[in-house]
Amino acid sequence: PPRSTQSRSSAASDVYKRQVHGIGIHTGSMIGGVIGTDIVRYDIYGKDVVIANKMESKGKEGNIHVSETTKNLLQKHCGDLYRFEEHSDLNIESVKTQIKGYLIYSNADQE
């Protein structure tokens, strides 16, 4: 028998939920360039790219995880538009850096 619209919608929602990952954001410098001759790719490199990657991988699924650098920048330029919840204290050995991570939420959600 055919599925109802509700069932299809629910199934689509389940697929979406399984595919949602966290987002990691860090503010800093990077260098980018084209690599290869046969198969050309563009890639970015730098200490701050590694930190952003850690923000993504150590965040909470379905949330946005930002570094303290990004948090401070957002607070300076966006006032109280966002609220932050301390989430992690990361030691990133590959770039010899200790960094705090925060989950970010919109204050508009509370209204």
PDB file of N, CA and C in Angstrom:
ATOM      1  N   PRO A   1       0.836  -1.203   0.000  1.00  0.00           N
ATOM      2  CA  PRO A   1       0.000   0.000   0.000  1.00  0.00           C
ATOM      3  C   PRO A   1       0.869   1.251   0.000  1.00  0.00           C
ATOM      4  N   PRO A   2       0.415   2.319  -0.659  1.00  0.00           N
ATOM      5  CA  PRO A   2       1.185   3.571  -0.688  1.00  0.00           C
ATOM      6  C   PRO A   2       1.248   4.200   0.701  1.00  0.00           C
ATOM      7  N   ARG A   3       2.362   4.855   0.945  1.00  0.00           N
ATOM      8  CA  ARG A   3       2.534   5.547   2.217  1.00  0.00           C
ATOM      9  C   ARG A   3       1.775   6.860   2.209  1.00  0.00           C
ATOM     10  N   SER A   4       1.341   7.272   3.355  1.00  0.00           N
ATOM     11  CA  SER A   4       0.642   8.554   3.439  1.00  0.00           C
ATOM     12  C   SER A   4       1.661   9.687   3.333  1.00  0.00           C
ATOM     13  N   THR A   5       1.159  10.881   3.092  1.00  0.00           N
ATOM     14  CA  THR A   5       2.029  12.057   3.025  1.00  0.00           C
ATOM     15  C   THR A   5       2.774  12.246   4.335  1.00  0.00           C
ATOM     16  N   GLN A   6       2.098  12.004   5.432  1.00  0.00           N
ATOM     17  CA  GLN A   6       2.718  12.139   6.751  1.00  0.00           C
ATOM     18  C   GLN A   6       3.907  11.199   6.884  1.00  0.00           C
ATOM     19  N   SER A   7       3.765   9.978   6.401  1.00  0.00           N
ATOM     20  CA  SER A   7       4.855   9.008   6.490  1.00  0.00           C
ATOM     21  C   SER A   7       6.047   9.458   5.665  1.00  0.00           C
ATOM     22  N   ARG A   8       5.784   9.960   4.445  1.00  0.00           N
ATOM     23  CA  ARG A   8       6.882  10.435   3.595  1.00  0.00           C
ATOM     24  C   ARG A   8       7.587  11.617   4.238  1.00  0.00           C
ATOM     25  N   SER A   9       6.804  12.523   4.800  1.00  0.00           N
ATOM     26  CA  SER A   9       7.377  13.693   5.447  1.00  0.00           C
ATOM     27  C   SER A   9       8.229  13.269   6.645  1.00  0.00           C
ATOM     28  N   SER A  10       7.736  12.338   7.404  1.00  0.00           N
ATOM     29  CA  SER A  10       8.466  11.838   8.562  1.00  0.00           C
ATOM     30  C   SER A  10       9.754  11.143   8.137  1.00  0.00           C
ATOM     31  N   ALA A  11       9.683  10.372   7.062  1.00  0.00           N
ATOM     32  CA  ALA A  11      10.875   9.682   6.562  1.00  0.00           C
ATOM     33  C   ALA A  11      11.915  10.686   6.092  1.00  0.00           C
ATOM     34  N   ALA A  12      11.469  11.730   5.400  1.00  0.00           N
ATOM     35  CA  ALA A  12      12.396  12.768   4.929  1.00  0.00           C
ATOM     36  C   ALA A  12      13.035  13.470   6.120  1.00  0.00           C
ATOM     37  N   SER A  13      12.259  13.719   7.156  1.00  0.00           N
ATOM     38  CA  SER A  13      12.785  14.354   8.361  1.00  0.00           C
ATOM     39  C   SER A  13      13.836  13.476   9.030  1.00  0.00           C
ATOM     40  N   ASP A  14      13.584  12.164   9.067  1.00  0.00           N
ATOM     41  CA  ASP A  14      14.550  11.232   9.658  1.00  0.00           C
ATOM     42  C   ASP A  14      15.860  11.241   8.889  1.00  0.00           C
ATOM     43  N   VAL A  15      15.788  11.277   7.555  1.00  0.00           N
ATOM     44  CA  VAL A  15      17.002  11.320   6.732  1.00  0.00           C
ATOM     45  C   VAL A  15      17.756  12.606   7.010  1.00  0.00           C
ATOM     46  N   TYR A  16      17.041  13.732   7.083  1.00  0.00           N
ATOM     47  CA  TYR A  16      17.680  15.020   7.364  1.00  0.00           C
ATOM     48  C   TYR A  16      18.387  14.976   8.713  1.00  0.00           C
ATOM     49  N   LYS A  17      17.713  14.457   9.735  1.00  0.00           N
ATOM     50  CA  LYS A  17      18.307  14.415  11.076  1.00  0.00           C
ATOM     51  C   LYS A  17      19.588  13.591  11.094  1.00  0.00           C
ATOM     52  N   ARG A  18      19.621  12.503  10.323  1.00  0.00           N
ATOM     53  CA  ARG A  18      20.811  11.664  10.290  1.00  0.00           C
ATOM     54  C   ARG A  18      21.967  12.350   9.571  1.00  0.00           C
ATOM     55  N   GLN A  19      21.664  13.295   8.680  1.00  0.00           N
ATOM     56  CA  GLN A  19      22.701  13.951   7.900  1.00  0.00           C
ATOM     57  C   GLN A  19      23.191  15.254   8.522  1.00  0.00           C
ATOM     58  N   VAL A  20      22.525  15.738   9.543  1.00  0.00           N
ATOM     59  CA  VAL A  20      22.907  17.000  10.167  1.00  0.00           C
ATOM     60  C   VAL A  20      24.176  16.783  10.979  1.00  0.00           C
ATOM     61  N   HIS A  21      25.151  17.595  10.715  1.00  0.00           N
ATOM     62  CA  HIS A  21      26.399  17.569  11.464  1.00  0.00           C
ATOM     63  C   HIS A  21      26.573  18.920  12.126  1.00  0.00           C
ATOM     64  N   GLY A  22      27.563  19.026  12.950  1.00  0.00           N
ATOM     65  CA  GLY A  22      27.839  20.313  13.560  1.00  0.00           C
ATOM     66  C   GLY A  22      28.607  21.208  12.595  1.00  0.00           C
ATOM     67  N   ILE A  23      28.619  22.480  12.918  1.00  0.00           N
ATOM     68  CA  ILE A  23      29.366  23.462  12.141  1.00  0.00           C
ATOM     69  C   ILE A  23      30.414  24.058  13.067  1.00  0.00           C
ATOM     70  N   GLY A  24      31.640  24.192  12.597  1.00  0.00           N
ATOM     71  CA  GLY A  24      32.708  24.786  13.377  1.00  0.00           C
ATOM     72  C   GLY A  24      33.202  26.058  12.717  1.00  0.00           C
ATOM     73  N   ILE A  25      33.366  27.105  13.520  1.00  0.00           N
ATOM     74  CA  ILE A  25      33.815  28.393  12.979  1.00  0.00           C
ATOM     75  C   ILE A  25      34.954  28.944  13.834  1.00  0.00           C
ATOM     76  N   HIS A  26      35.988  29.382  13.160  1.00  0.00           N
ATOM     77  CA  HIS A  26      37.103  30.077  13.807  1.00  0.00           C
ATOM     78  C   HIS A  26      37.487  31.248  12.914  1.00  0.00           C
ATOM     79  N   THR A  27      37.954  32.309  13.493  1.00  0.00           N
ATOM     80  CA  THR A  27      38.356  33.496  12.750  1.00  0.00           C
ATOM     81  C   THR A  27      39.876  33.606  12.762  1.00  0.00           C
ATOM     82  N   GLY A  28      40.467  33.781  11.578  1.00  0.00           N
ATOM     83  CA  GLY A  28      41.913  33.898  11.516  1.00  0.00           C
ATOM     84  C   GLY A  28      42.404  33.991  10.084  1.00  0.00           C
ATOM     85  N   SER A  29      43.660  33.655   9.903  1.00  0.00           N
ATOM     86  CA  SER A  29      44.317  33.750   8.596  1.00  0.00           C
ATOM     87  C   SER A  29      44.416  32.384   7.936  1.00  0.00           C
ATOM     88  N   MET A  30      44.529  32.397   6.630  1.00  0.00           N
ATOM     89  CA  MET A  30      44.727  31.159   5.877  1.00  0.00           C
ATOM     90  C   MET A  30      45.391  31.498   4.554  1.00  0.00           C
ATOM     91  N   ILE A  31      45.842  30.464   3.894  1.00  0.00           N
ATOM     92  CA  ILE A  31      46.379  30.607   2.552  1.00  0.00           C
ATOM     93  C   ILE A  31      45.669  29.571   1.693  1.00  0.00           C
ATOM     94  N   GLY A  32      45.373  29.917   0.476  1.00  0.00           N
ATOM     95  CA  GLY A  32      44.675  28.994  -0.417  1.00  0.00           C
ATOM     96  C   GLY A  32      45.375  28.938  -1.748  1.00  0.00           C
ATOM     97  N   GLY A  33      45.141  27.843  -2.440  1.00  0.00           N
ATOM     98  CA  GLY A  33      45.767  27.731  -3.744  1.00  0.00           C
ATOM     99  C   GLY A  33      45.249  26.547  -4.527  1.00  0.00           C
ATOM    100  N   VAL A  34      45.563  26.557  -5.804  1.00  0.00           N
ATOM    101  CA  VAL A  34      45.186  25.479  -6.716  1.00  0.00           C
ATOM    102  C   VAL A  34      46.293  24.439  -6.708  1.00  0.00           C
ATOM    103  N   ILE A  35      45.889  23.180  -6.601  1.00  0.00           N
ATOM    104  CA  ILE A  35      46.832  22.072  -6.547  1.00  0.00           C
ATOM    105  C   ILE A  35      46.532  21.113  -7.685  1.00  0.00           C
ATOM    106  N   GLY A  36      47.579  20.601  -8.323  1.00  0.00           N
ATOM    107  CA  GLY A  36      47.401  19.569  -9.343  1.00  0.00           C
ATOM    108  C   GLY A  36      47.427  20.108 -10.756  1.00  0.00           C
ATOM    109  N   THR A  37      47.627  19.187 -11.689  1.00  0.00           N
ATOM    110  CA  THR A  37      47.618  19.551 -13.104  1.00  0.00           C
ATOM    111  C   THR A  37      46.551  18.757 -13.863  1.00  0.00           C
ATOM    112  N   ASP A  38      46.466  17.456 -13.615  1.00  0.00           N
ATOM    113  CA  ASP A  38      45.438  16.642 -14.284  1.00  0.00           C
ATOM    114  C   ASP A  38      44.078  16.839 -13.616  1.00  0.00           C
ATOM    115  N   ILE A  39      44.060  16.688 -12.310  1.00  0.00           N
ATOM    116  CA  ILE A  39      42.851  16.935 -11.529  1.00  0.00           C
ATOM    117  C   ILE A  39      43.151  18.155 -10.657  1.00  0.00           C
ATOM    118  N   VAL A  40      42.541  19.263 -10.990  1.00  0.00           N
ATOM    119  CA  VAL A  40      42.819  20.523 -10.309  1.00  0.00           C
ATOM    120  C   VAL A  40      41.870  20.674  -9.120  1.00  0.00           C
ATOM    121  N   ARG A  41      42.450  21.002  -7.980  1.00  0.00           N
ATOM    122  CA  ARG A  41      41.660  21.239  -6.771  1.00  0.00           C
ATOM    123  C   ARG A  41      42.106  22.542  -6.134  1.00  0.00           C
ATOM    124  N   TYR A  42      41.180  23.163  -5.447  1.00  0.00           N
ATOM    125  CA  TYR A  42      41.498  24.344  -4.658  1.00  0.00           C
ATOM    126  C   TYR A  42      41.433  23.926  -3.198  1.00  0.00           C
ATOM    127  N   ASP A  43      42.412  24.307  -2.405  1.00  0.00           N
ATOM    128  CA  ASP A  43      42.421  23.944  -0.997  1.00  0.00           C
ATOM    129  C   ASP A  43      42.933  25.104  -0.163  1.00  0.00           C
ATOM    130  N   ILE A  44      42.626  25.071   1.132  1.00  0.00           N
ATOM    131  CA  ILE A  44      43.084  26.109   2.054  1.00  0.00           C
ATOM    132  C   ILE A  44      43.920  25.463   3.164  1.00  0.00           C
ATOM    133  N   TYR A  45      44.879  26.225   3.670  1.00  0.00           N
ATOM    134  CA  TYR A  45      45.819  25.727   4.665  1.00  0.00           C
ATOM    135  C   TYR A  45      46.071  26.783   5.721  1.00  0.00           C
ATOM    136  N   GLY A  46      46.582  26.346   6.858  1.00  0.00           N
ATOM    137  CA  GLY A  46      47.020  27.258   7.901  1.00  0.00           C
ATOM    138  C   GLY A  46      46.580  26.801   9.275  1.00  0.00           C
ATOM    139  N   LYS A  47      47.222  27.355  10.271  1.00  0.00           N
ATOM    140  CA  LYS A  47      46.922  27.047  11.668  1.00  0.00           C
ATOM    141  C   LYS A  47      45.447  27.289  11.973  1.00  0.00           C
ATOM    142  N   ASP A  48      44.908  28.390  11.475  1.00  0.00           N
ATOM    143  CA  ASP A  48      43.523  28.734  11.764  1.00  0.00           C
ATOM    144  C   ASP A  48      42.527  27.806  11.062  1.00  0.00           C
ATOM    145  N   VAL A  49      42.927  27.208   9.960  1.00  0.00           N
ATOM    146  CA  VAL A  49      42.092  26.212   9.277  1.00  0.00           C
ATOM    147  C   VAL A  49      42.017  24.950  10.141  1.00  0.00           C
ATOM    148  N   VAL A  50      43.139  24.570  10.738  1.00  0.00           N
ATOM    149  CA  VAL A  50      43.174  23.404  11.637  1.00  0.00           C
ATOM    150  C   VAL A  50      42.257  23.646  12.839  1.00  0.00           C
ATOM    151  N   ILE A  51      42.299  24.847  13.384  1.00  0.00           N
ATOM    152  CA  ILE A  51      41.457  25.192  14.529  1.00  0.00           C
ATOM    153  C   ILE A  51      39.978  25.133  14.137  1.00  0.00           C
ATOM    154  N   ALA A  52      39.624  25.682  12.987  1.00  0.00           N
ATOM    155  CA  ALA A  52      38.232  25.627  12.517  1.00  0.00           C
ATOM    156  C   ALA A  52      37.775  24.181  12.344  1.00  0.00           C
ATOM    157  N   ASN A  53      38.661  23.345  11.818  1.00  0.00           N
ATOM    158  CA  ASN A  53      38.334  21.929  11.655  1.00  0.00           C
ATOM    159  C   ASN A  53      38.052  21.278  13.010  1.00  0.00           C
ATOM    160  N   LYS A  54      38.846  21.616  14.019  1.00  0.00           N
ATOM    161  CA  LYS A  54      38.623  21.072  15.370  1.00  0.00           C
ATOM    162  C   LYS A  54      37.312  21.592  15.948  1.00  0.00           C
ATOM    163  N   MET A  55      36.968  22.840  15.657  1.00  0.00           N
ATOM    164  CA  MET A  55      35.691  23.378  16.130  1.00  0.00           C
ATOM    165  C   MET A  55      34.544  22.528  15.574  1.00  0.00           C
ATOM    166  N   GLU A  56      34.673  22.133  14.312  1.00  0.00           N
ATOM    167  CA  GLU A  56      33.631  21.298  13.696  1.00  0.00           C
ATOM    168  C   GLU A  56      33.620  19.901  14.309  1.00  0.00           C
ATOM    169  N   SER A  57      34.771  19.262  14.399  1.00  0.00           N
ATOM    170  CA  SER A  57      34.819  17.863  14.829  1.00  0.00           C
ATOM    171  C   SER A  57      34.540  17.685  16.324  1.00  0.00           C
ATOM    172  N   LYS A  58      34.782  18.694  17.124  1.00  0.00           N
ATOM    173  CA  LYS A  58      34.571  18.573  18.574  1.00  0.00           C
ATOM    174  C   LYS A  58      33.293  19.272  19.039  1.00  0.00           C
ATOM    175  N   GLY A  59      32.509  19.757  18.089  1.00  0.00           N
ATOM    176  CA  GLY A  59      31.263  20.427  18.439  1.00  0.00           C
ATOM    177  C   GLY A  59      30.166  19.428  18.769  1.00  0.00           C
ATOM    178  N   LYS A  60      28.984  19.930  18.922  1.00  0.00           N
ATOM    179  CA  LYS A  60      27.807  19.123  19.248  1.00  0.00           C
ATOM    180  C   LYS A  60      26.963  19.009  17.981  1.00  0.00           C
ATOM    181  N   GLU A  61      26.552  17.795  17.655  1.00  0.00           N
ATOM    182  CA  GLU A  61      25.796  17.558  16.424  1.00  0.00           C
ATOM    183  C   GLU A  61      24.574  18.478  16.351  1.00  0.00           C
ATOM    184  N   GLY A  62      24.401  19.086  15.193  1.00  0.00           N
ATOM    185  CA  GLY A  62      23.265  19.970  14.972  1.00  0.00           C
ATOM    186  C   GLY A  62      23.445  21.374  15.522  1.00  0.00           C
ATOM    187  N   ASN A  63      24.637  21.701  16.024  1.00  0.00           N
ATOM    188  CA  ASN A  63      24.899  23.012  16.615  1.00  0.00           C
ATOM    189  C   ASN A  63      26.080  23.695  15.934  1.00  0.00           C
ATOM    190  N   ILE A  64      26.249  24.969  16.249  1.00  0.00           N
ATOM    191  CA  ILE A  64      27.385  25.732  15.745  1.00  0.00           C
ATOM    192  C   ILE A  64      28.361  25.920  16.901  1.00  0.00           C
ATOM    193  N   HIS A  65      29.604  25.518  16.686  1.00  0.00           N
ATOM    194  CA  HIS A  65      30.658  25.550  17.695  1.00  0.00           C
ATOM    195  C   HIS A  65      31.684  26.585  17.230  1.00  0.00           C
ATOM    196  N   VAL A  66      31.904  27.618  18.028  1.00  0.00           N
ATOM    197  CA  VAL A  66      32.822  28.685  17.632  1.00  0.00           C
ATOM    198  C   VAL A  66      33.982  28.787  18.615  1.00  0.00           C
ATOM    199  N   SER A  67      35.102  29.267  18.109  1.00  0.00           N
ATOM    200  CA  SER A  67      36.270  29.492  18.964  1.00  0.00           C
ATOM    201  C   SER A  67      36.058  30.755  19.790  1.00  0.00           C
ATOM    202  N   GLU A  68      36.882  30.903  20.817  1.00  0.00           N
ATOM    203  CA  GLU A  68      36.805  32.103  21.652  1.00  0.00           C
ATOM    204  C   GLU A  68      37.115  33.361  20.834  1.00  0.00           C
ATOM    205  N   THR A  69      38.011  33.240  19.859  1.00  0.00           N
ATOM    206  CA  THR A  69      38.339  34.367  18.981  1.00  0.00           C
ATOM    207  C   THR A  69      37.096  34.829  18.226  1.00  0.00           C
ATOM    208  N   THR A  70      36.360  33.882  17.668  1.00  0.00           N
ATOM    209  CA  THR A  70      35.138  34.216  16.927  1.00  0.00           C
ATOM    210  C   THR A  70      34.069  34.748  17.866  1.00  0.00           C
ATOM    211  N   LYS A  71      33.936  34.145  19.033  1.00  0.00           N
ATOM    212  CA  LYS A  71      32.972  34.611  20.042  1.00  0.00           C
ATOM    213  C   LYS A  71      33.231  36.087  20.375  1.00  0.00           C
ATOM    214  N   ASN A  72      34.484  36.424  20.652  1.00  0.00           N
ATOM    215  CA  ASN A  72      34.827  37.804  21.003  1.00  0.00           C
ATOM    216  C   ASN A  72      34.525  38.772  19.864  1.00  0.00           C
ATOM    217  N   LEU A  73      34.805  38.357  18.651  1.00  0.00           N
ATOM    218  CA  LEU A  73      34.528  39.190  17.477  1.00  0.00           C
ATOM    219  C   LEU A  73      33.022  39.420  17.315  1.00  0.00           C
ATOM    220  N   LEU A  74      32.237  38.368  17.471  1.00  0.00           N
ATOM    221  CA  LEU A  74      30.779  38.499  17.357  1.00  0.00           C
ATOM    222  C   LEU A  74      30.209  39.378  18.458  1.00  0.00           C
ATOM    223  N   GLN A  75      30.716  39.219  19.669  1.00  0.00           N
ATOM    224  CA  GLN A  75      30.233  40.061  20.769  1.00  0.00           C
ATOM    225  C   GLN A  75      30.572  41.529  20.524  1.00  0.00           C
ATOM    226  N   LYS A  76      31.740  41.787  19.983  1.00  0.00           N
ATOM    227  CA  LYS A  76      32.168  43.164  19.714  1.00  0.00           C
ATOM    228  C   LYS A  76      31.314  43.821  18.632  1.00  0.00           C
ATOM    229  N   HIS A  77      31.024  43.073  17.564  1.00  0.00           N
ATOM    230  CA  HIS A  77      30.347  43.667  16.407  1.00  0.00           C
ATOM    231  C   HIS A  77      28.845  43.422  16.349  1.00  0.00           C
ATOM    232  N   CYS A  78      28.347  42.460  17.115  1.00  0.00           N
ATOM    233  CA  CYS A  78      26.917  42.118  17.030  1.00  0.00           C
ATOM    234  C   CYS A  78      26.171  42.338  18.335  1.00  0.00           C
ATOM    235  N   GLY A  79      26.869  42.856  19.340  1.00  0.00           N
ATOM    236  CA  GLY A  79      26.212  43.129  20.618  1.00  0.00           C
ATOM    237  C   GLY A  79      25.610  41.880  21.225  1.00  0.00           C
ATOM    238  N   ASP A  80      24.333  41.970  21.592  1.00  0.00           N
ATOM    239  CA  ASP A  80      23.679  40.844  22.255  1.00  0.00           C
ATOM    240  C   ASP A  80      22.797  40.029  21.301  1.00  0.00           C
ATOM    241  N   LEU A  81      23.142  40.028  20.044  1.00  0.00           N
ATOM    242  CA  LEU A  81      22.385  39.258  19.047  1.00  0.00           C
ATOM    243  C   LEU A  81      22.486  37.759  19.308  1.00  0.00           C
ATOM    244  N   TYR A  82      23.615  37.324  19.883  1.00  0.00           N
ATOM    245  CA  TYR A  82      23.851  35.905  20.155  1.00  0.00           C
ATOM    246  C   TYR A  82      24.166  35.683  21.623  1.00  0.00           C
ATOM    247  N   ARG A  83      23.907  34.463  22.068  1.00  0.00           N
ATOM    248  CA  ARG A  83      24.363  34.049  23.399  1.00  0.00           C
ATOM    249  C   ARG A  83      25.272  32.839  23.216  1.00  0.00           C
ATOM    250  N   PHE A  84      26.172  32.639  24.153  1.00  0.00           N
ATOM    251  CA  PHE A  84      27.192  31.598  24.035  1.00  0.00           C
ATOM    252  C   PHE A  84      27.175  30.699  25.259  1.00  0.00           C
ATOM    253  N   GLU A  85      27.402  29.423  25.016  1.00  0.00           N
ATOM    254  CA  GLU A  85      27.487  28.437  26.090  1.00  0.00           C
ATOM    255  C   GLU A  85      28.845  27.751  25.975  1.00  0.00           C
ATOM    256  N   GLU A  86      29.637  27.831  27.056  1.00  0.00           N
ATOM    257  CA  GLU A  86      30.955  27.189  27.001  1.00  0.00           C
ATOM    258  C   GLU A  86      30.765  25.691  26.773  1.00  0.00           C
ATOM    259  N   HIS A  87      31.520  25.156  25.815  1.00  0.00           N
ATOM    260  CA  HIS A  87      31.335  23.751  25.429  1.00  0.00           C
ATOM    261  C   HIS A  87      32.601  22.924  25.554  1.00  0.00           C
ATOM    262  N   SER A  88      33.746  23.494  25.224  1.00  0.00           N
ATOM    263  CA  SER A  88      34.958  22.680  25.196  1.00  0.00           C
ATOM    264  C   SER A  88      36.196  23.504  25.513  1.00  0.00           C
ATOM    265  N   ASP A  89      37.209  22.788  25.948  1.00  0.00           N
ATOM    266  CA  ASP A  89      38.531  23.359  26.170  1.00  0.00           C
ATOM    267  C   ASP A  89      39.478  22.425  25.430  1.00  0.00           C
ATOM    268  N   LEU A  90      39.935  22.849  24.261  1.00  0.00           N
ATOM    269  CA  LEU A  90      40.683  21.968  23.366  1.00  0.00           C
ATOM    270  C   LEU A  90      42.176  22.240  23.381  1.00  0.00           C
ATOM    271  N   ASN A  91      42.944  21.182  23.438  1.00  0.00           N
ATOM    272  CA  ASN A  91      44.389  21.261  23.272  1.00  0.00           C
ATOM    273  C   ASN A  91      44.683  20.707  21.879  1.00  0.00           C
ATOM    274  N   ILE A  92      45.048  21.583  20.958  1.00  0.00           N
ATOM    275  CA  ILE A  92      45.298  21.173  19.576  1.00  0.00           C
ATOM    276  C   ILE A  92      46.812  21.051  19.406  1.00  0.00           C
ATOM    277  N   GLU A  93      47.304  19.846  19.613  1.00  0.00           N
ATOM    278  CA  GLU A  93      48.745  19.600  19.644  1.00  0.00           C
ATOM    279  C   GLU A  93      49.433  19.904  18.314  1.00  0.00           C
ATOM    280  N   SER A  94      48.751  19.636  17.202  1.00  0.00           N
ATOM    281  CA  SER A  94      49.392  19.816  15.891  1.00  0.00           C
ATOM    282  C   SER A  94      49.784  21.261  15.615  1.00  0.00           C
ATOM    283  N   VAL A  95      49.095  22.211  16.255  1.00  0.00           N
ATOM    284  CA  VAL A  95      49.439  23.631  16.070  1.00  0.00           C
ATOM    285  C   VAL A  95      49.815  24.293  17.400  1.00  0.00           C
ATOM    286  N   LYS A  96      50.059  23.444  18.405  1.00  0.00           N
ATOM    287  CA  LYS A  96      50.514  23.904  19.726  1.00  0.00           C
ATOM    288  C   LYS A  96      49.642  25.033  20.273  1.00  0.00           C
ATOM    289  N   THR A  97      48.328  24.755  20.347  1.00  0.00           N
ATOM    290  CA  THR A  97      47.375  25.771  20.775  1.00  0.00           C
ATOM    291  C   THR A  97      46.336  25.179  21.724  1.00  0.00           C
ATOM    292  N   GLN A  98      46.001  25.947  22.731  1.00  0.00           N
ATOM    293  CA  GLN A  98      44.903  25.618  23.645  1.00  0.00           C
ATOM    294  C   GLN A  98      43.803  26.623  23.344  1.00  0.00           C
ATOM    295  N   ILE A  99      42.560  26.156  23.149  1.00  0.00           N
ATOM    296  CA  ILE A  99      41.490  27.067  22.753  1.00  0.00           C
ATOM    297  C   ILE A  99      40.167  26.642  23.374  1.00  0.00           C
ATOM    298  N   LYS A 100      39.365  27.626  23.748  1.00  0.00           N
ATOM    299  CA  LYS A 100      38.026  27.361  24.283  1.00  0.00           C
ATOM    300  C   LYS A 100      37.025  27.392  23.137  1.00  0.00           C
ATOM    301  N   GLY A 101      36.030  26.523  23.237  1.00  0.00           N
ATOM    302  CA  GLY A 101      34.967  26.487  22.240  1.00  0.00           C
ATOM    303  C   GLY A 101      33.617  26.760  22.882  1.00  0.00           C
ATOM    304  N   TYR A 102      32.752  27.411  22.136  1.00  0.00           N
ATOM    305  CA  TYR A 102      31.429  27.798  22.633  1.00  0.00           C
ATOM    306  C   TYR A 102      30.360  27.397  21.627  1.00  0.00           C
ATOM    307  N   LEU A 103      29.217  26.964  22.135  1.00  0.00           N
ATOM    308  CA  LEU A 103      28.055  26.773  21.272  1.00  0.00           C
ATOM    309  C   LEU A 103      27.371  28.130  21.182  1.00  0.00           C
ATOM    310  N   ILE A 104      26.895  28.468  19.997  1.00  0.00           N
ATOM    311  CA  ILE A 104      26.295  29.779  19.774  1.00  0.00           C
ATOM    312  C   ILE A 104      24.799  29.608  19.479  1.00  0.00           C
ATOM    313  N   TYR A 105      24.004  30.499  20.054  1.00  0.00           N
ATOM    314  CA  TYR A 105      22.554  30.477  19.862  1.00  0.00           C
ATOM    315  C   TYR A 105      22.075  31.898  19.577  1.00  0.00           C
ATOM    316  N   SER A 106      21.025  32.004  18.824  1.00  0.00           N
ATOM    317  CA  SER A 106      20.439  33.309  18.539  1.00  0.00           C
ATOM    318  C   SER A 106      19.586  33.740  19.710  1.00  0.00           C
ATOM    319  N   ASN A 107      19.715  34.975  20.137  1.00  0.00           N
ATOM    320  CA  ASN A 107      18.855  35.491  21.188  1.00  0.00           C
ATOM    321  C   ASN A 107      17.435  35.704  20.686  1.00  0.00           C
ATOM    322  N   ALA A 108      17.242  35.738  19.380  1.00  0.00           N
ATOM    323  CA  ALA A 108      15.896  35.863  18.815  1.00  0.00           C
ATOM    324  C   ALA A 108      15.064  34.628  19.138  1.00  0.00           C
ATOM    325  N   ASP A 109      15.706  33.486  19.391  1.00  0.00           N
ATOM    326  CA  ASP A 109      14.993  32.258  19.745  1.00  0.00           C
ATOM    327  C   ASP A 109      14.288  32.368  21.081  1.00  0.00           C
ATOM    328  N   GLN A 110      14.754  33.257  21.941  1.00  0.00           N
ATOM    329  CA  GLN A 110      14.174  33.407  23.273  1.00  0.00           C
ATOM    330  C   GLN A 110      12.971  34.338  23.290  1.00  0.00           C
ATOM    331  N   GLU A 111      12.756  35.061  22.222  1.00  0.00           N
ATOM    332  CA  GLU A 111      11.657  36.038  22.199  1.00  0.00           C
ATOM    333  C   GLU A 111      10.347  35.387  21.894  1.00  0.00           C
TER     334      GLU A 111
END
